[in-house]
Coordinates of C-alpha atoms and ligand atoms in Angstrom, one line a residue:
M9 CA 19.0 9.5 -15.8
T10 CA 16.0 11.5 -14.3
G11 CA 14.4 9.5 -11.0
L12 CA 14.7 9.3 -7.7
V13 CA 17.3 6.9 -6.3
L14 CA 17.9 5.8 -2.2
K15 CA 21.4 4.8 -1.4
D16 CA 21.5 2.9 2.0
I17 CA 18.7 5.7 3.7
R18 CA 19.2 5.6 7.6
K19 CA 17.0 7.8 10.4
S20 CA 18.1 7.6 14.0
Y21 CA 16.6 10.1 16.1
G22 CA 19.3 10.1 19.2
A23 CA 20.0 6.5 20.3
V24 CA 17.0 5.1 18.7
D25 CA 17.3 3.8 14.5
V26 CA 14.3 4.4 13.0
I27 CA 15.0 3.7 9.4
H28 CA 17.6 1.0 9.2
G29 CA 19.3 1.2 5.4
I30 CA 16.8 1.7 2.6
D31 CA 17.6 0.7 -1.1
L32 CA 15.1 1.8 -3.7
D33 CA 15.4 3.1 -7.1
I34 CA 12.7 4.8 -8.3
K35 CA 12.0 5.8 -12.5
Q36 CA 10.7 9.0 -13.3
G37 CA 6.7 8.7 -13.8
E38 CA 6.4 6.2 -11.4
F39 CA 3.9 5.9 -8.8
I40 CA 5.2 4.6 -6.1
V41 CA 3.1 3.3 -2.4
F42 CA 4.6 2.6 0.4
V43 CA 2.7 0.6 2.7
G44 CA 3.2 -1.2 6.1
P45 CA 2.3 -1.0 9.8
S46 CA 1.9 2.2 12.0
G47 CA 5.0 3.1 13.2
C48 CA 6.8 1.6 10.7
G49 CA 8.6 4.5 9.4
K50 CA 6.4 5.7 6.2
S51 CA 6.2 9.0 7.2
T52 CA 9.8 9.5 8.4
L53 CA 10.7 8.1 4.7
L54 CA 8.8 10.2 2.8
R55 CA 9.8 13.6 5.2
M56 CA 13.3 12.7 4.1
I57 CA 12.4 12.4 0.7
A58 CA 11.2 16.3 1.1
G59 CA 13.7 17.4 2.9
L60 CA 11.6 18.0 6.2
E61 CA 13.9 15.5 8.2
E62 CA 17.8 15.5 8.2
I63 CA 18.5 12.4 6.9
T64 CA 21.2 10.4 9.1
A65 CA 23.2 8.3 6.3
G66 CA 23.1 7.4 3.0
D67 CA 22.6 8.9 -0.1
M68 CA 19.0 10.5 -1.4
M69 CA 19.3 11.4 -5.2
I70 CA 17.0 13.0 -7.7
D71 CA 17.9 13.5 -11.5
G72 CA 21.1 12.4 -10.4
E73 CA 21.8 14.6 -8.2
R74 CA 22.6 14.3 -4.4
V75 CA 20.0 16.4 -2.5
N76 CA 21.1 15.3 1.1
D77 CA 21.6 19.0 1.9
V78 CA 19.3 20.7 -0.6
P79 CA 16.7 22.3 1.1
P80 CA 13.3 21.2 0.3
S81 CA 12.2 24.5 -1.8
K82 CA 14.7 23.3 -4.0
R83 CA 14.4 19.7 -4.5
G84 CA 11.0 20.7 -7.2
I85 CA 9.1 18.4 -4.9
A86 CA 5.4 19.0 -3.5
M87 CA 3.9 17.3 -0.9
V88 CA 0.1 17.2 -0.1
F89 CA -0.6 15.6 3.8
Q90 CA -3.8 13.8 5.9
S91 CA -4.8 17.3 6.9
Y92 CA -5.3 19.9 4.0
A93 CA -4.6 23.0 5.8
L94 CA -6.4 25.4 3.5
Y95 CA -5.9 29.1 4.3
P96 CA -9.9 29.9 5.5
H97 CA -9.9 33.1 4.5
M98 CA -9.1 32.7 0.8
T99 CA -10.9 31.5 -1.9
V100 CA -10.1 28.3 -3.9
Y101 CA -8.1 30.4 -6.6
E102 CA -6.2 32.2 -3.8
N103 CA -5.3 28.9 -2.0
M104 CA -4.3 27.7 -4.9
A105 CA -2.1 30.8 -6.7
F106 CA -1.0 31.6 -3.0
G107 CA 2.4 29.9 -3.3
M108 CA 2.7 31.0 -6.8
R109 CA 2.6 35.2 -5.5
I110 CA 5.5 34.2 -3.0
A111 CA 7.4 33.2 -5.6
K112 CA 6.8 36.1 -8.0
E113 CA 5.4 34.1 -10.5
G114 CA 3.4 36.4 -13.6
K115 CA -0.3 37.0 -13.2
D116 CA -0.8 34.5 -16.3
E117 CA 1.6 32.1 -15.7
I118 CA -0.6 31.8 -12.1
D119 CA -4.0 31.8 -14.2
R120 CA -2.9 29.6 -16.3
R121 CA -1.7 26.8 -13.7
V122 CA -4.3 26.9 -11.4
R123 CA -7.1 26.7 -14.0
S124 CA -5.5 24.0 -15.4
A125 CA -4.9 22.1 -11.7
A126 CA -8.9 22.7 -11.6
E127 CA -9.8 21.5 -14.6
M128 CA -7.8 18.5 -13.7
L129 CA -9.4 18.1 -10.3
Q130 CA -12.8 19.4 -11.9
L131 CA -12.7 21.8 -9.2
T132 CA -13.3 24.7 -11.9
N133 CA -17.0 25.6 -10.7
Y134 CA -15.4 25.7 -7.6
L135 CA -12.7 28.4 -7.7
D136 CA -14.4 31.3 -6.1
R137 CA -15.5 29.2 -2.6
L138 CA -14.1 29.5 0.6
P139 CA -12.5 26.5 1.6
K140 CA -15.9 26.2 4.4
A141 CA -18.0 26.1 1.4
L142 CA -16.4 22.5 0.0
S143 CA -16.8 18.9 1.5
G144 CA -13.7 17.4 2.8
G145 CA -13.0 15.3 -0.4
Q146 CA -13.0 18.8 -2.8
R147 CA -10.9 20.6 0.0
Q148 CA -8.2 17.7 -0.2
R149 CA -8.6 18.2 -4.4
V150 CA -7.8 21.7 -3.5
A151 CA -4.7 20.9 -1.5
I152 CA -3.8 18.5 -4.1
G153 CA -4.3 21.4 -6.8
R154 CA -2.4 23.8 -4.9
A155 CA 0.8 21.1 -4.9
I156 CA 0.0 20.8 -8.6
C157 CA 0.5 24.2 -9.3
R158 CA 3.8 24.2 -8.2
N159 CA 5.2 22.0 -10.7
P160 CA 6.7 19.4 -8.7
K161 CA 9.3 16.5 -10.4
V162 CA 7.9 14.4 -7.8
F163 CA 4.6 14.7 -5.4
L164 CA 4.3 13.1 -2.4
F165 CA 1.2 11.8 -0.2
D166 CA 0.8 11.1 3.3
E167 CA -2.1 9.2 3.9
P168 CA -3.9 12.1 1.9
L169 CA -7.5 10.2 2.2
S170 CA -7.5 8.9 5.7
N171 CA -9.5 12.2 6.9
L172 CA -12.2 11.4 4.1
D173 CA -15.2 9.3 4.8
A174 CA -15.3 6.1 2.9
A175 CA -17.2 7.1 -0.6
L176 CA -15.3 10.4 -0.3
R177 CA -12.5 8.5 0.0
V178 CA -13.2 6.4 -3.0
A179 CA -14.2 9.3 -5.1
T180 CA -10.8 11.0 -4.6
R181 CA -8.9 8.0 -5.0
I182 CA -10.1 7.7 -8.5
E183 CA -9.0 11.3 -8.7
I184 CA -6.0 10.8 -8.0
A185 CA -5.3 7.8 -10.1
R186 CA -7.0 9.8 -13.0
L187 CA -4.2 12.8 -11.7
S188 CA -1.4 10.4 -12.6
E189 CA -2.2 9.3 -15.8
R190 CA -2.5 13.1 -16.4
M191 CA 0.7 13.9 -14.8
A192 CA 2.5 10.6 -16.5
D193 CA 6.3 12.3 -16.0
T194 CA 5.9 13.1 -12.6
T195 CA 6.9 10.6 -9.9
M196 CA 4.6 10.1 -7.4
I197 CA 5.6 8.4 -3.7
Y198 CA 2.1 7.6 -2.0
V199 CA 2.0 6.6 1.6
T200 CA -1.1 4.7 2.8
H201 CA -2.1 1.7 5.3
D202 CA -5.0 1.3 3.1
Q203 CA -4.9 -1.9 0.6
V204 CA -7.0 -0.8 -2.0
E205 CA -5.7 2.5 -2.3
A206 CA -2.3 0.3 -2.5
M207 CA -3.5 -2.2 -4.9
T208 CA -5.5 0.0 -7.5
L209 CA -2.9 3.4 -7.6
A210 CA 0.0 1.9 -7.4
D211 CA 2.8 1.0 -10.5
R212 CA 5.0 -0.7 -7.7
I213 CA 4.3 -0.8 -3.9
V214 CA 7.2 -0.6 -1.6
V215 CA 5.8 -3.1 1.8
L216 CA 8.1 -1.6 5.0
S217 CA 8.4 -3.0 8.4
A218 CA 9.9 -1.5 11.6
G219 CA 12.2 0.5 9.1
H220 CA 13.3 -2.0 6.3
I221 CA 11.6 -2.9 3.0
E222 CA 10.7 -6.1 3.4
Q223 CA 9.6 -6.5 -0.7
V224 CA 9.3 -4.3 -3.2
G225 CA 6.7 -5.5 -6.5
A226 CA 3.9 -4.8 -9.0
P227 CA 0.7 -5.2 -6.9
L228 CA 0.0 -8.5 -8.1
E229 CA 3.6 -10.0 -7.8
L230 CA 3.2 -8.9 -3.8
Y231 CA -0.6 -10.7 -3.6
E232 CA 0.4 -13.8 -6.2
R233 CA 4.0 -14.3 -4.5
P234 CA 4.6 -12.9 -1.3
A235 CA 8.5 -13.7 -0.6
N236 CA 7.8 -13.8 3.3
L237 CA 4.8 -14.4 5.5
F238 CA 4.8 -10.8 6.5
V239 CA 4.4 -9.6 2.9
A240 CA 1.5 -12.6 2.9
R241 CA -0.1 -11.7 5.6
F242 CA -0.1 -7.3 5.3
I243 CA -1.4 -8.1 1.4
G244 CA -5.0 -9.5 1.0
S245 CA -7.9 -9.1 3.3
P246 CA -9.1 -11.2 5.5
A247 CA -5.2 -11.7 5.9
M248 CA -4.1 -15.3 4.2
N249 CA -4.5 -18.2 6.4
V250 CA -1.2 -19.5 8.2
L251 CA -1.1 -23.0 9.7
P252 CA 2.3 -24.9 11.0
A253 CA 3.1 -27.8 8.7
K254 CA 5.7 -30.5 8.6
V255 CA 7.5 -31.5 4.6
V256 CA 6.9 -35.1 4.6
M257 CA 7.9 -34.9 0.8
A258 CA 10.3 -32.7 -0.6
G259 CA 11.1 -32.4 -4.3
Q260 CA 10.0 -30.5 -7.4
T261 CA 6.4 -30.3 -5.7
T262 CA 6.2 -30.8 -2.4
T263 CA 3.8 -32.5 0.0
V264 CA 3.0 -30.9 3.8
E265 CA 0.9 -32.9 6.7
L266 CA -1.0 -29.6 8.5
K267 CA -1.3 -29.6 11.9
S268 CA -4.8 -29.9 12.0
G269 CA -3.6 -33.9 10.2
T270 CA -4.6 -33.5 6.2
A271 CA -1.9 -33.4 3.6
A272 CA -1.5 -31.3 1.1
T273 CA 1.1 -31.1 -2.0
L274 CA 1.8 -28.1 -3.5
D275 CA 3.4 -26.8 -7.1
I276 CA 6.3 -25.7 -5.1
A277 CA 9.7 -27.1 -5.1
T278 CA 11.9 -27.5 -2.1
P279 CA 15.4 -29.0 -1.6
E280 CA 15.6 -32.4 -0.3
A281 CA 17.2 -31.4 2.7
E282 CA 13.6 -29.5 3.7
H283 CA 12.3 -33.3 3.9
D284 CA 10.3 -33.6 7.9
K285 CA 11.5 -29.7 8.4
D286 CA 9.0 -27.2 10.1
V287 CA 6.9 -25.1 7.9
S288 CA 4.3 -22.5 7.7
F289 CA 1.3 -23.5 4.9
G290 CA -0.3 -20.7 3.9
V291 CA -3.8 -20.1 1.7
R292 CA -5.8 -17.1 1.1
P293 CA -9.3 -16.7 2.3
E294 CA -11.0 -16.0 -1.1
D295 CA -9.0 -19.6 -2.6
L296 CA -10.9 -21.5 -0.5
Q297 CA -14.1 -23.0 -1.6
V298 CA -16.7 -25.3 -0.1
T299 CA -16.4 -29.3 -0.6
T300 CA -18.7 -32.2 -0.3
G301 CA -15.7 -34.2 -1.5
P302 CA -13.2 -36.3 -0.5
D303 CA -10.4 -33.9 -1.3
F304 CA -10.1 -30.9 1.5
L305 CA -7.7 -29.2 3.0
F306 CA -10.0 -28.3 6.3
E307 CA -12.7 -29.8 8.0
G308 CA -14.6 -28.0 10.8
T309 CA -17.4 -26.5 12.4
V310 CA -18.3 -22.6 11.1
A311 CA -18.3 -20.6 14.0
I312 CA -19.4 -17.1 12.8
V313 CA -21.2 -16.4 9.4
E314 CA -20.1 -12.8 7.9
A315 CA -22.5 -12.5 5.2
L316 CA -21.7 -9.2 3.1
G317 CA -24.0 -10.0 0.3
E318 CA -21.2 -9.9 -2.0
V319 CA -19.2 -12.5 -0.4
T320 CA -19.7 -14.7 2.4
L321 CA -17.4 -14.8 5.3
L322 CA -16.8 -18.3 7.3
Y323 CA -15.0 -18.9 10.3
I324 CA -13.8 -22.4 10.9
E325 CA -12.7 -22.3 14.5
G326 CA -10.1 -25.3 16.5
L327 CA -8.1 -26.0 13.3
V328 CA -5.2 -24.3 14.5
E329 CA -4.6 -22.6 17.9
G330 CA -5.5 -19.0 18.4
E331 CA -6.8 -17.9 15.0
P332 CA -9.6 -19.0 13.3
I333 CA -9.3 -20.3 9.3
I334 CA -11.4 -17.7 7.0
A335 CA -13.1 -19.0 4.1
K336 CA -14.5 -15.9 1.6
I337 CA -16.5 -17.5 -0.7
P338 CA -18.7 -15.5 -3.4
G339 CA -22.1 -14.8 -3.4
I340 CA -24.4 -15.7 -0.5
Q341 CA -23.8 -19.2 1.2
A342 CA -27.1 -21.0 2.9
V343 CA -23.9 -22.2 5.6
R344 CA -25.3 -21.3 9.2
R345 CA -23.5 -21.4 11.8
G346 CA -22.8 -24.9 13.5
D347 CA -22.4 -26.6 10.2
K348 CA -19.9 -28.9 9.3
V349 CA -18.0 -27.6 6.1
R350 CA -14.9 -29.6 4.2
L351 CA -12.7 -26.2 2.2
S352 CA -10.5 -27.4 -0.4
A353 CA -8.5 -24.7 -2.9
D354 CA -6.8 -25.4 -5.8
R355 CA -3.2 -26.7 -5.4
S356 CA -1.4 -23.4 -7.3
K357 CA -3.0 -21.0 -5.2
L358 CA -0.9 -22.5 -2.1
H359 CA 1.8 -20.8 -0.2
L360 CA 4.9 -21.9 1.6
F361 CA 7.5 -20.9 4.1
D362 CA 10.4 -22.2 6.0
K363 CA 10.8 -21.5 9.5
D364 CA 12.2 -18.3 8.9
G365 CA 8.8 -17.4 7.2
I366 CA 10.8 -16.8 3.3
S367 CA 8.7 -18.3 0.6
Y368 CA 10.0 -21.2 -1.2
R369 CA 8.9 -20.1 -4.1
A370 CA 11.6 -17.4 -4.1
L371 CA 14.1 -20.1 -4.6
Ligands
ADP401 P1 4.4 5.4 10.1 O1 4.4 6.9 9.2 O2 5.1 4.5 9.4 O3 3.4 5.2 10.6 P2 6.4 7.3 11.2 O4 7.5 7.6 10.2 O5 5.6 8.3 11.6 O6 5.6 6.2 11.0 O7 7.4 6.5 12.9 C1 8.8 5.7 12.8 C2 9.0 5.5 13.9 O8 10.0 6.6 14.4 C3 8.0 5.5 14.9 O9 8.5 4.5 15.9 C4 8.0 6.9 15.7 O10 7.7 6.8 17.0 C5 9.7 7.1 15.7 N1 9.7 8.8 15.1 C6 9.0 9.5 14.8 N2 9.5 10.9 14.9 C7 10.0 10.8 15.7 C8 10.6 11.6 16.8 N3 10.6 13.2 15.9 N4 11.1 11.6 17.8 C9 11.7 10.2 18.0 N5 10.9 9.3 17.7 C10 10.0 9.2 16.4
MG402 MG1 2.6 8.2 9.3

């Protein structure tokens, strides 16, 4: 069986443990995205897969072979970094061909691979240019092309778009999505802290925090059924509203009382023993609607209105200590600062977590 298997992978720098035991099965051809806050270990994990970082403990298997002690050049892996590091005095063509020349590939084979990669990345018209005559996005595509020319089994990306401005990021992201379709048999592992990149590129997202996996799943699975509060808050923007609550009726459906005073019934089952327990109630900003009816979750005064055109963000302060409740309402709204609003949500969109932050949905 081809693919990549990580078994209880650990990394320590001296006495400091940074990766605490990662288990992960990656199928050949899958597009896996690692997300997580800065410093959680994404780059370290990627560098261990590449062979650029020693593995402290555990087994790293590629195509069924243990590669812990296999040097980077023998792992069939290519890596693209945040900084593209092209040779400034070489043309695009030469930059892409360079690795193959070192590896003593034949002239025709080099030419075939460079042209095929250039075509995939829409660089054919730029092959004779020097890097300084390219935009940031084009330079990064050359770096990707250089990696493609190595015919990798596994393609690793470490935040490849974070040096690009917003428009180029979008264009290059779409280029990468296209590329992964054309290289359907090549496994891709992509590190980012950009939600949109994660949601749009991944077959499966691995959410990391502090050196361990919080959840692995398809993008919408993580969005709709986050396993815990960390994932619930990490996936989705603005983040899910989370409020303290108490279970007033456990059972097939669960009724909770929010600290703000209102009650809510959720289509989520909780065991009888949860009666009276403190829990966390969650609702995403985009699942809230403004209502005038008697059934509402929150009633409060709008402190801030952010009109973005496509959506309007309403910040309601004073319902929970510290954080405002945020509602994301489609389109342009007539709501003003100081208005009193009521917000409701479809009960199927509500989330509930126990005192340890574990979702009851996963029960
Ligand atoms: P990310 O890519 O998710 O932002 P990193 O993998 O770069 O995070 O870093 C993970 C943790 O390991 C961080 O706490 C970082 O400080 C630590 N770390 C990374 N490299 C070293 C090193 N060479 N020596 C000691 N600690 C390191
Ligand atoms: Mg990093």
